[in-house]
Rosetta silent file (secondary structure, phi, psi, omega in degrees, C-alpha in Angstrom):
SEQUENCE: MKIPGAADRIDDATFEQILEMDDDEEERDFSKSIVYDFFTQAESTFGKMDSNLQAKDLKTLSELGHFLKGSSATLGLTKVKDECEKIQHYGQKKDATGTKDLSSDDALSSLQTAIDQAKKEFKDVEKVLKRFYHDDSSPTRHQFCTPNQEIPHHDSIHLLPH
SCORE:     score description
SCORE:     0.000 S_00000001
   1 L     0.000  126.540  176.870   15.303   -3.797  -21.423 S_00000001
   2 L   -79.200  127.536  175.763   11.800   -4.702  -20.400 S_00000001
   3 L   -89.692  118.781  177.663   11.448   -8.128  -18.778 S_00000001
   4 L   -51.968  127.720  178.397    8.243   -9.750  -19.997 S_00000001
   5 L    84.641   -2.809 -175.261    5.796  -10.140  -17.145 S_00000001
   6 L   -77.715  -27.835 -178.263    7.821   -8.107  -14.702 S_00000001
   7 L    45.797 -122.831 -179.411    5.438   -5.172  -14.501 S_00000001
   8 L   -98.226   16.365 -177.986    6.345   -3.297  -11.335 S_00000001
   9 L   -83.027  -27.755 -175.633    8.207   -6.255   -9.791 S_00000001
  10 E  -129.127  130.944  174.457   11.661   -5.458  -11.289 S_00000001
  11 L   -74.543  111.503 -174.762   13.273   -2.054  -11.609 S_00000001
  12 H   -57.420  -40.958 -178.534   14.372   -2.028  -15.303 S_00000001
  13 H   -65.410  -43.744 -178.843   17.388    0.256  -14.852 S_00000001
  14 H   -66.611  -44.729 -177.733   18.820   -1.756  -11.965 S_00000001
  15 H   -69.218  -34.169  178.935   18.329   -5.146  -13.644 S_00000001
  16 H   -60.139  -34.336  177.010   19.738   -3.737  -16.897 S_00000001
  17 H   -64.738  -34.784  177.137   23.020   -3.000  -15.084 S_00000001
  18 H   -67.103  -44.454 -175.177   23.214   -6.705  -14.138 S_00000001
  19 H   -67.697  -29.360  178.782   22.465   -7.736  -17.739 S_00000001
  20 L   -65.338  -16.761  178.448   25.207   -5.443  -19.113 S_00000001
  21 L   -83.043   -8.385  178.004   27.784   -7.621  -17.409 S_00000001
  22 L   -71.201  137.621  177.445   26.873  -10.605  -19.587 S_00000001
  23 L   -79.187  -34.914 -177.330   29.432  -11.466  -22.269 S_00000001
  24 L  -122.222  114.644 -175.493   26.817  -13.236  -24.402 S_00000001
  25 L   -71.147  -14.317  174.387   23.357  -11.730  -24.620 S_00000001
  26 L   -81.179  -49.007 -178.749   21.869  -15.046  -25.752 S_00000001
  27 L   -80.031  -41.110  179.747   23.230  -17.210  -22.976 S_00000001
  28 L    53.480   43.830 -177.967   23.446  -14.598  -20.212 S_00000001
  29 H   -59.991  -41.215 -176.442   25.555  -16.918  -18.077 S_00000001
  30 H   -67.088  -53.347 -177.844   26.826  -14.222  -15.726 S_00000001
  31 H   -65.872  -35.242  178.458   23.544  -12.575  -14.872 S_00000001
  32 H   -63.009  -39.756  177.723   21.803  -15.904  -14.670 S_00000001
  33 H   -65.671  -36.864  175.706   24.300  -17.136  -12.077 S_00000001
  34 H   -65.305  -45.392 -178.393   23.706  -14.028   -9.961 S_00000001
  35 H   -64.451  -45.683 -178.558   19.977  -14.380  -10.193 S_00000001
  36 H   -69.687  -30.676  172.244   19.974  -18.097   -9.461 S_00000001
  37 H   -63.620  -38.008  177.427   22.320  -17.564   -6.501 S_00000001
  38 H   -62.969  -42.006 -179.253   19.793  -15.067   -5.231 S_00000001
  39 H   -57.523  -47.213  179.281   16.990  -17.667   -5.611 S_00000001
  40 H   -62.123  -48.500 -179.931   19.018  -20.082   -3.379 S_00000001
  41 H   -56.353  -48.150 -177.440   19.847  -17.325   -0.952 S_00000001
  42 H   -62.810  -45.471  178.852   16.236  -16.188   -0.700 S_00000001
  43 H   -55.984  -47.613 -178.951   14.913  -19.729   -0.133 S_00000001
  44 H   -62.323  -44.790 -176.521   17.437  -20.248    2.657 S_00000001
  45 H   -64.257  -41.415  178.753   16.678  -16.867    4.199 S_00000001
  46 H   -63.458  -37.210  177.775   12.906  -17.498    4.146 S_00000001
  47 H   -63.100  -42.145  178.179   13.516  -20.814    5.941 S_00000001
  48 H   -64.818  -36.638  174.970   15.521  -18.962    8.575 S_00000001
  49 H   -60.267  -48.673  179.738   12.737  -16.383    8.869 S_00000001
  50 H   -56.650  -46.780 -178.954   10.184  -19.139    9.497 S_00000001
  51 H   -63.164  -44.671 -178.962   12.335  -20.642   12.239 S_00000001
  52 H   -72.045  -27.693  174.081   12.993  -17.304   13.887 S_00000001
  53 H   -64.446  -45.663  178.291    9.334  -16.367   13.693 S_00000001
  54 H   -61.879  -37.281  178.787    8.417  -19.544   15.561 S_00000001
  55 H   -81.875   -4.975  178.997   11.147  -18.624   18.128 S_00000001
  56 L    60.119   38.276 -179.729    9.849  -15.026   18.273 S_00000001
  57 L   -91.120   82.465 -176.312   13.391  -13.764   17.647 S_00000001
  58 H   -61.012  -43.218 -177.773   12.567  -10.230   16.495 S_00000001
  59 H   -59.856  -44.377 -178.334   16.187   -9.049   16.308 S_00000001
  60 H   -68.605  -37.055  179.100   17.260  -11.899   14.017 S_00000001
  61 H   -62.802  -42.809  176.714   14.154  -11.382   11.882 S_00000001
  62 H   -59.156  -45.610  179.816   15.040   -7.731   11.452 S_00000001
  63 H   -64.464  -38.636  178.925   18.565   -8.697   10.410 S_00000001
  64 H   -68.546  -37.519  177.393   17.333  -11.324    7.959 S_00000001
  65 H   -62.566  -48.281 -178.730   14.889   -8.734    6.479 S_00000001
  66 H   -58.199  -42.690 -179.800   17.738   -6.250    6.151 S_00000001
  67 H   -62.805  -51.595 -175.807   19.951   -8.868    4.471 S_00000001
  68 H   -71.778  -28.270  176.623   17.401  -10.011    1.907 S_00000001
  69 H   -60.213  -46.089 -179.549   16.326   -6.366    1.336 S_00000001
  70 H   -65.330  -44.689 -178.014   19.888   -5.581    0.176 S_00000001
  71 H   -64.030  -40.642 -177.654   20.199   -8.599   -2.036 S_00000001
  72 H   -73.602  -35.249  178.684   16.816   -8.005   -3.715 S_00000001
  73 H   -65.722  -36.644  178.153   17.575   -4.295   -4.136 S_00000001
  74 H   -61.714  -30.612 -179.767   20.836   -5.102   -5.932 S_00000001
  75 H   -93.897   -6.112 -178.602   18.874   -7.031   -8.542 S_00000001
  76 L    80.415   22.256 -178.872   16.087   -4.462   -8.698 S_00000001
  77 E   -86.810   80.911 -165.927   13.448   -6.768   -7.286 S_00000001
  78 H   -59.721  -45.497 -176.686   11.306   -3.960   -5.919 S_00000001
  79 H   -72.219  -34.937  175.709    8.397   -5.794   -4.383 S_00000001
  80 H   -67.665  -44.553  179.380   10.579   -8.346   -2.601 S_00000001
  81 H   -57.457  -42.883 -178.775   12.795   -5.478   -1.383 S_00000001
  82 H   -64.767  -40.899  176.088    9.783   -3.541   -0.091 S_00000001
  83 H   -67.701  -36.052  176.623    8.429   -6.482    1.884 S_00000001
  84 H   -66.458  -31.711  177.393   11.877   -7.231    3.304 S_00000001
  85 H   -67.661  -38.248  176.171   12.117   -3.642    4.462 S_00000001
  86 H   -64.380  -41.860  178.940    8.843   -4.095    6.342 S_00000001
  87 H   -61.519  -44.668  177.312   10.249   -7.312    7.917 S_00000001
  88 H   -55.795  -49.638 -179.209   13.297   -5.305    8.996 S_00000001
  89 H   -64.287  -47.658 -179.847   11.107   -2.623   10.596 S_00000001
  90 H   -59.509  -39.342  174.368    8.702   -5.080   12.260 S_00000001
  91 H   -62.599  -20.336  176.411   11.637   -6.915   13.738 S_00000001
  92 L   -95.612   10.704 -177.631   12.657   -3.633   15.347 S_00000001
  93 L    58.878   41.541  174.252    9.105   -3.358   16.763 S_00000001
  94 E  -118.738  166.009  175.712    8.315   -0.509   14.384 S_00000001
  95 L   -73.120 -179.687 -173.944    5.486   -0.051   11.856 S_00000001
  96 L   -58.709  -28.091 -178.973    5.950   -0.748    8.133 S_00000001
  97 L   -89.483  -11.411 -179.846    7.538    2.645    7.652 S_00000001
  98 L    82.562   18.334 -174.933    9.827    2.353   10.658 S_00000001
  99 L  -106.555  -34.127 -177.153    8.323    5.434   12.341 S_00000001
 100 L  -110.922  142.548  179.132    5.891    4.211   15.001 S_00000001
 101 E   -75.389  147.551  177.481    6.548    1.728   17.801 S_00000001
 102 L  -122.595  156.053  168.848    4.706   -1.578   17.952 S_00000001
 103 L   -73.882  162.417  176.248    4.156   -4.108   20.720 S_00000001
 104 H   -57.131  -42.867 -178.624    5.928   -7.432   20.413 S_00000001
 105 H   -65.341  -43.541  179.637    2.617   -9.171   19.644 S_00000001
 106 H   -64.119  -40.664  177.625    1.705   -6.636   16.947 S_00000001
 107 H   -63.254  -43.205  179.455    5.208   -6.948   15.456 S_00000001
 108 H   -65.507  -40.686  177.445    5.025  -10.713   15.346 S_00000001
 109 H   -61.677  -46.403 -179.692    1.568  -10.614   13.728 S_00000001
 110 H   -64.589  -36.542 -178.951    2.828   -8.073   11.142 S_00000001
 111 H   -64.119  -45.735  179.115    5.978  -10.147   10.567 S_00000001
 112 H   -54.339  -48.127  178.787    3.902  -13.202    9.672 S_00000001
 113 H   -61.164  -46.262 -178.720    1.945  -11.216    7.096 S_00000001
 114 H   -67.545  -39.459  178.693    5.053   -9.537    5.669 S_00000001
 115 H   -65.965  -45.302  177.540    7.048  -12.782    5.440 S_00000001
 116 H   -57.554  -46.432 -179.714    4.071  -14.488    3.647 S_00000001
 117 H   -64.945  -41.769  178.094    3.806  -11.524    1.225 S_00000001
 118 H   -57.287  -43.792 -178.414    7.602  -11.509    0.648 S_00000001
 119 H   -64.776  -39.568  178.742    7.480  -15.200   -0.202 S_00000001
 120 H   -63.750  -46.212 -179.503    4.591  -14.557   -2.645 S_00000001
 121 H   -63.482  -38.391  176.753    6.459  -11.683   -4.288 S_00000001
 122 H   -62.679  -49.190  178.828    9.587  -13.855   -4.520 S_00000001
 123 H   -55.589  -43.391  179.903    7.634  -16.701   -6.165 S_00000001
 124 H   -64.608  -47.458 -178.092    6.134  -14.324   -8.661 S_00000001
 125 H   -71.655  -31.431  176.750    9.427  -12.689   -9.648 S_00000001
 126 H   -59.410  -45.502  179.053   11.187  -16.092   -9.637 S_00000001
 127 H   -61.015  -45.574  177.339    8.715  -17.315  -12.262 S_00000001
 128 H   -59.749  -46.059 -175.752    9.191  -14.215  -14.398 S_00000001
 129 H   -71.799  -35.258  178.437   13.006  -14.457  -14.227 S_00000001
 130 H   -65.520  -37.422  175.852   13.037  -18.213  -14.948 S_00000001
 131 H   -66.310  -39.847  177.001   10.947  -17.545  -18.005 S_00000001
 132 H   -59.351  -37.775  179.540   13.353  -14.774  -19.050 S_00000001
 133 L   -92.654   17.474  178.263   16.232  -17.209  -18.771 S_00000001
 134 L    57.321   41.972 -177.593   14.223  -19.854  -20.630 S_00000001
 135 L  -140.834   54.342 -175.206   14.021  -22.100  -17.594 S_00000001
 136 L   -90.392    8.301 -178.259   10.412  -22.173  -16.474 S_00000001
 137 L  -101.555  -10.699 -173.489   10.315  -25.968  -16.053 S_00000001
 138 L   -74.979  132.110  175.678   12.698  -26.336  -13.072 S_00000001
 139 L   -69.169  152.150  174.195   10.946  -27.274   -9.827 S_00000001
 140 L  -125.898  172.992  178.209   11.522  -25.065   -6.811 S_00000001
 141 L   -59.282  -24.260 -175.030   11.078  -25.519   -3.167 S_00000001
 142 L   -81.380   -4.567  178.350    7.772  -23.717   -3.433 S_00000001
 143 L   -97.201  142.574 -178.272    6.191  -26.513   -5.479 S_00000001
 144 L   -92.142  132.719  179.123    4.734  -29.454   -3.630 S_00000001
 145 L  -126.184  146.707  176.965    5.914  -32.887   -4.646 S_00000001
 146 L   -87.464  152.551  179.599    4.874  -36.274   -3.434 S_00000001
 147 L   -54.926  140.020  176.496    7.550  -38.712   -2.180 S_00000001
 148 L    67.170   13.971  179.381    9.229  -40.608   -5.022 S_00000001
 149 L   -71.049  138.447  177.253    7.597  -38.359   -7.632 S_00000001
 150 L   -76.759  125.185 -177.132    9.512  -38.297  -10.921 S_00000001
 151 L  -128.498  127.615  175.400   10.846  -34.811  -11.610 S_00000001
 152 L   -68.780  165.774  176.977   12.792  -33.767  -14.718 S_00000001
 153 L    59.527   57.390 -173.901   16.062  -31.900  -14.525 S_00000001
 154 H   -55.142  -31.023 -176.494   17.384  -33.711  -11.443 S_00000001
 155 H   -70.620   -8.156 -178.977   20.427  -31.410  -11.195 S_00000001
 156 H  -115.359   17.678 -178.791   18.270  -28.427  -10.173 S_00000001
 157 L   -84.416  131.699  174.034   16.190  -30.020   -7.449 S_00000001
 158 L  -107.552  118.911 -176.253   16.151  -28.584   -3.958 S_00000001
 159 L   -78.653  138.595  175.031   14.915  -31.210   -1.507 S_00000001
 160 L   -79.845  141.626  175.536   12.451  -30.230    1.207 S_00000001
 161 L   -69.408  147.262 -179.917   13.345  -31.121    4.752 S_00000001
 162 L   -89.141    0.000    0.000   11.136  -33.828    6.275 S_00000001
């Protein structure tokens, strides 16, 4: 099944395996719960990446990249997976392919770029999947809100830390 707007962001065969587990092809409750759990997991992991980047903790950044790479690969989210693999390598002070050594400074600079790109790829695929699940109105952590702003669907709000 082709996901509208997915282009090369989602591996059709992998995502189709997730969709095959749904009992109801209209509601898609099972696959939707897996995908939305991933959204929460990714947001949390990106927050940890930001903290560890500030702390210059390359080892933890590599582990976080590896963790999110696996989760995104399971869903077939190819561009997120690819960026997370780079994060994993940079955290090991290796180049994007994991073959050449990098200095700590070069690794940290590359990590910032890869984390930013992974977040962008995540935002893009999140929009595509929310549209697929007929839920493109829910606010996410990636949208900026002003204090006390009225937001519909209060049960799906993730509050930003102050």
